[in-house]
Amino acid sequence: LRLKKCPQELVAPVDPKLIKQAVLNLMLNAVQAMPGGGELMLCLSRNGTEDALIDVIDTGPGIPPDAAERIFQAYYSTKRGGTGLGLPMAKRIADEHGGSLSVKSEPGKGSDFTLRLPLN
Ligand SMILES: Nc1ncnc2c1ncn2[C@@H]1O[C@H](COP(=O)(O)OP(=O)(O)OP(=O)(O)O)[C@@H](O)[C@H]1O
Ligand SMILES: [Mg+2]
């Protein structure tokens, strides 16, 4: 696990419990995507003066392009016993804060989920 913190002050008006839940959902997915081990990186940064960015990055198998649209839909899961609600919940939490949740993924290399939260 690598933690990369933002050098500047990063203060966003958020509901800490909800953000904790969203980041937890992303981190659980990252761990589950690397059953044989790998690197999980949590990276905090800011996008100019507008947004705080929390990136949860893994070195798992990535997400096939045809699935990338579906992973944020409720009940889409490729896991035995998965509810398919972890990402929709995280996305909803981001939306409710006026932010967003997006993913960049390169099949075979890993995934980078970005939680964007307005700074004010
Ligand atoms: N980091 C990731 N790497 C690869 N695939 C992922 C990753 N995160 C999510 N996915 C894909 O998106 C699907 C939906 O994720 P989501 O968190 O919504 O549900 P889940 O993890 O399957 O179930 P639950 O969150 O209830 O345990 C997963 O089943 C998986 O196919
Ligand atoms: Mg999940």
Tab-separated table of C-alpha atoms and ligand atoms in Angstrom:
chain	number	residue	atom	x	y	z
A	1	LEU	CA	0.000	0.000	0.000
A	2	ARG	CA	1.407	3.358	-0.989
A	3	LEU	CA	0.031	6.654	0.226
A	4	LYS	CA	0.816	9.764	-1.754
A	5	LYS	CA	-0.311	12.899	0.038
A	6	CYS	CA	-0.867	16.311	-1.405
A	7	PRO	CA	1.880	18.779	-0.469
A	8	GLN	CA	-0.583	21.693	-0.177
A	9	GLU	CA	-3.407	21.992	2.290
A	10	LEU	CA	-6.460	20.117	1.085
A	11	VAL	CA	-9.710	20.994	2.813
A	12	ALA	CA	-13.041	20.109	1.265
A	13	PRO	CA	-16.481	20.405	2.878
A	14	VAL	CA	-17.545	16.760	3.033
A	15	ASP	CA	-19.487	14.329	5.147
A	16	PRO	CA	-16.546	12.286	6.507
A	17	LYS	CA	-18.619	9.136	7.105
A	18	LEU	CA	-19.852	9.068	3.524
A	19	ILE	CA	-16.438	9.788	2.016
A	20	LYS	CA	-14.927	7.064	4.194
A	21	GLN	CA	-17.551	4.642	2.855
A	22	ALA	CA	-16.855	5.651	-0.764
A	23	VAL	CA	-13.081	5.274	-0.404
A	24	LEU	CA	-13.538	1.971	1.433
A	25	ASN	CA	-15.676	0.607	-1.420
A	26	LEU	CA	-12.976	1.589	-3.933
A	27	MET	CA	-10.163	0.138	-1.822
A	28	LEU	CA	-12.027	-3.148	-1.292
A	29	ASN	CA	-12.520	-3.469	-5.044
A	30	ALA	CA	-8.822	-2.783	-5.590
A	31	VAL	CA	-7.784	-5.465	-3.108
A	32	GLN	CA	-10.296	-7.934	-4.571
A	33	ALA	CA	-8.912	-7.241	-8.058
A	34	MET	CA	-5.458	-8.410	-6.931
A	35	PRO	CA	-5.970	-11.856	-5.340
A	36	GLY	CA	-2.365	-12.744	-5.981
A	37	GLY	CA	-1.104	-9.478	-4.520
A	38	GLY	CA	-0.138	-6.214	-6.133
A	39	GLU	CA	0.189	-2.528	-5.448
A	40	LEU	CA	-2.601	-0.402	-4.063
A	41	MET	CA	-1.957	3.323	-4.198
A	42	LEU	CA	-4.011	6.033	-2.563
A	43	CYS	CA	-3.147	9.391	-4.029
A	44	LEU	CA	-4.427	12.778	-2.872
A	45	SER	CA	-4.048	15.827	-5.072
A	46	ARG	CA	-5.798	18.973	-6.106
A	47	ASN	CA	-7.027	20.068	-9.453
A	48	GLY	CA	-6.107	23.774	-9.433
A	49	THR	CA	-8.293	25.669	-6.977
A	50	GLU	CA	-11.444	23.788	-7.864
A	51	ASP	CA	-11.308	20.193	-6.736
A	52	ALA	CA	-9.729	17.692	-4.404
A	53	LEU	CA	-8.907	14.405	-6.113
A	54	ILE	CA	-8.648	11.042	-4.396
A	55	ASP	CA	-7.227	8.367	-6.677
A	56	VAL	CA	-7.442	4.686	-5.767
A	57	ILE	CA	-5.078	2.842	-8.080
A	58	ASP	CA	-4.469	-0.891	-8.397
A	59	THR	CA	-2.283	-3.162	-10.478
A	60	GLY	CA	-5.054	-5.708	-11.104
A	61	PRO	CA	-6.398	-6.953	-14.454
A	62	GLY	CA	-8.161	-3.697	-15.309
A	63	ILE	CA	-11.654	-3.290	-16.730
A	64	PRO	CA	-12.542	-4.361	-20.261
A	65	PRO	CA	-13.754	-1.367	-22.343
A	66	ASP	CA	-17.183	-2.942	-22.883
A	67	ALA	CA	-17.715	-3.251	-19.114
A	68	ALA	CA	-16.521	0.258	-18.235
A	69	GLU	CA	-19.983	1.774	-18.723
A	70	ARG	CA	-21.757	-0.915	-16.757
A	71	ILE	CA	-19.644	-1.034	-13.599
A	72	PHE	CA	-21.378	2.054	-12.158
A	73	GLN	CA	-24.851	0.551	-12.695
A	74	ALA	CA	-26.577	-1.039	-9.729
A	75	TYR	CA	-26.294	-4.841	-9.470
A	76	TYR	CA	-23.557	-5.205	-12.080
A	77	SER	CA	-21.044	-7.591	-10.548
A	78	THR	CA	-18.586	-10.161	-11.822
A	79	LYS	CA	-17.960	-11.528	-8.317
A	80	ARG	CA	-19.494	-14.531	-6.651
A	81	GLY	CA	-21.679	-13.065	-3.914
A	82	GLY	CA	-21.041	-9.481	-5.076
A	83	THR	CA	-23.979	-7.098	-4.716
A	84	GLY	CA	-22.804	-4.755	-7.455
A	85	LEU	CA	-23.680	-1.825	-5.215
A	86	GLY	CA	-20.210	-0.712	-4.088
A	87	LEU	CA	-19.470	1.512	-7.085
A	88	PRO	CA	-23.022	2.912	-7.537
A	89	MET	CA	-22.926	3.899	-3.845
A	90	ALA	CA	-19.515	5.557	-4.210
A	91	LYS	CA	-20.710	7.390	-7.341
A	92	ARG	CA	-23.850	8.593	-5.609
A	93	ILE	CA	-21.801	9.896	-2.656
A	94	ALA	CA	-19.541	11.776	-5.080
A	95	ASP	CA	-22.578	13.204	-6.926
A	96	GLU	CA	-24.211	14.310	-3.675
A	97	HIS	CA	-21.080	16.308	-2.868
A	98	GLY	CA	-21.207	18.002	-6.273
A	99	GLY	CA	-18.272	15.860	-7.408
A	100	SER	CA	-17.876	12.815	-9.605
A	101	LEU	CA	-16.453	9.330	-9.807
A	102	SER	CA	-14.623	8.207	-12.927
A	103	VAL	CA	-12.268	5.427	-13.948
A	104	LYS	CA	-9.299	5.043	-16.206
A	105	SER	CA	-8.191	1.528	-16.849
A	106	GLU	CA	-5.739	-0.273	-19.030
A	107	PRO	CA	-6.621	-3.954	-19.387
A	108	GLY	CA	-3.757	-6.047	-18.078
A	109	LYS	CA	-2.172	-3.157	-16.194
A	110	GLY	CA	-4.677	-1.939	-13.629
A	111	SER	CA	-7.320	0.630	-12.795
A	112	ASP	CA	-7.377	4.181	-11.505
A	113	PHE	CA	-10.620	5.345	-9.878
A	114	THR	CA	-10.815	9.111	-9.336
A	115	LEU	CA	-13.109	10.598	-6.728
A	116	ARG	CA	-13.425	14.309	-7.426
A	117	LEU	CA	-14.753	16.578	-4.679
A	118	PRO	CA	-15.227	20.349	-4.996
A	119	LEU	CA	-13.039	22.310	-2.553
A	120	ASN	CA	-15.846	24.751	-1.807
B	1	LIG	N1	-10.508	-2.146	-9.218
B	1	LIG	C1	-11.199	-2.927	-10.055
B	1	LIG	N2	-10.540	-3.720	-10.961
B	1	LIG	C2	-11.251	-4.502	-11.805
B	1	LIG	N3	-12.607	-4.574	-11.853
B	1	LIG	C3	-13.290	-3.806	-10.979
B	1	LIG	C4	-12.626	-2.954	-10.046
B	1	LIG	N4	-13.579	-2.308	-9.316
B	1	LIG	C5	-14.750	-2.736	-9.776
B	1	LIG	N5	-14.607	-3.643	-10.767
B	1	LIG	C6	-15.676	-4.324	-11.515
B	1	LIG	O1	-16.889	-3.620	-11.278
B	1	LIG	C7	-17.874	-4.497	-10.735
B	1	LIG	C8	-18.798	-3.705	-9.845
B	1	LIG	O2	-18.119	-3.263	-8.659
B	1	LIG	P1	-18.975	-2.976	-7.333
B	1	LIG	O3	-18.047	-2.540	-6.266
B	1	LIG	O4	-20.113	-2.083	-7.666
B	1	LIG	O5	-19.608	-4.389	-6.975
B	1	LIG	P2	-18.865	-5.700	-6.442
B	1	LIG	O6	-17.496	-5.345	-5.951
B	1	LIG	O7	-18.967	-6.737	-7.505
B	1	LIG	O8	-19.788	-6.135	-5.228
B	1	LIG	P3	-19.697	-5.536	-3.737
B	1	LIG	O9	-19.144	-4.145	-3.836
B	1	LIG	O10	-21.060	-5.612	-3.231
B	1	LIG	O11	-18.756	-6.439	-2.998
B	1	LIG	C9	-17.070	-5.594	-10.060
B	1	LIG	O12	-17.809	-6.789	-9.910
B	1	LIG	C10	-15.897	-5.748	-11.032
B	1	LIG	O13	-16.270	-6.514	-12.144
B	2	MG	MG	-17.219	-3.718	-4.617
